[in-house]
Structures are given as C-alpha cells and as structure tokens.
Amino acid sequence: MSIWWSLHLRREAASVPLARRLLLGTMETAGVDPDISFDLSVALSEACANAVEHGGREPGPRSGYTDDASYLDDAAPGSGCPGSGFPDGGSPDGTGAYHVTAYLDGDRCRIEVSDSGPGFPPATVARRRPSLAEHGRGLHLIEELADHVRFRNRPGRGAVVSFDKMLKWRDDSLLKVS
C-alpha cells in the first residue's frame, strides 16, 4: 500500500499546522501507530517552520550556498514552483512558497520539505554543528525523531530537508503491511 501527497504552501506561519494536520490525518487513516505519527508530525513542523523562516529569497543578488549540484528540477513551468518564472521563486503575489511531499510506502514514511531560500550553510549540510547552537535546534530535533535525514542545497533554488522513518501499525489497522 502506498499513499503520497504534495503541498505548495505560502511561507506563512499558518501553513505549518496545515501540513502537520494533513500528515497526522493521513497516518491515522492508514493505521500508523500514534507515537510514530507524533514523531513525524513534530519533525515535519520543524522542517516547515524552517522553510517559513528562512526559505524566501532576499531582494537583490543571491548569495546562496551550492553544496549539492545533483538536484534535478522537476517543477513544471508556470506552476508557481522554483524555476517557474515568479520573481520570488514561489508565488505570483510575492509571498514566497515552499513545498511538502509525504510518501507512505510499505513500512516507511518519507517526507521532503523544499524552499526557495539561500540554502543551508555548508556546516549544516556537512552536519558540523553543535546541537546547542543558537540556530539549528529544529534541525537537530528532526535528526533525533527520524531514522534517516538529509540536508541539501539546490544551487540557486533553495534548500531541501528530507527524512524518513520506519512505520509501526496499530493492531486494528486495516492497511497494515503484511
């Protein structure tokens, strides 16, 4: 059994609980254990909050980081996605946007949050940051709650946080993996 969904959200604080509630509802409907659902919802909230706070482009020339040139642009022209021609890389009204995609596939959930900001500093991508630093605590929390985490930059187009976790199922789950 596989379930996936994708959201294109404005970089506004109100978008964070929307993404979290959609994830929780999907996992509850599928029969995922509530503790696993909670961990993933907290990790998703942290990734979304990071995109809302840091994921927009600043006016003028960009000085983004370019640590990962392997990202492929799958955005459709004119879709409001990075690379679509909107000046902020996100939406026609200039508010900016970010994207959330979640996959429940078999016994694993994978989540990806991407934005159009300047990207992560090189130390973040290389995971050379102290866990008690002034910034980056949310990223550290994601690492603690998920099984696998990757921070990467899309040169000139923003940052991507992707993480996954093995799923456990409620005893009464109808969609449990056999």
Tab-separated table of N, CA, C and O in Angstrom, residues 10 152 175:
chain	number	residue	atom	x	y	z
A	10	ARG	N	2.274	28.758	0.991
A	10	ARG	CA	2.883	30.071	1.195
A	10	ARG	C	3.740	30.035	2.448
A	10	ARG	O	3.436	29.331	3.402
A	152	ARG	N	20.201	19.249	2.084
A	152	ARG	CA	20.956	19.537	0.867
A	152	ARG	C	20.496	20.860	0.277
A	152	ARG	O	19.420	21.363	0.595
A	175	LEU	N	-4.836	-1.218	6.903
A	175	LEU	CA	-3.886	-1.059	5.801
A	175	LEU	C	-2.489	-1.553	6.153
A	175	LEU	O	-1.533	-1.217	5.474
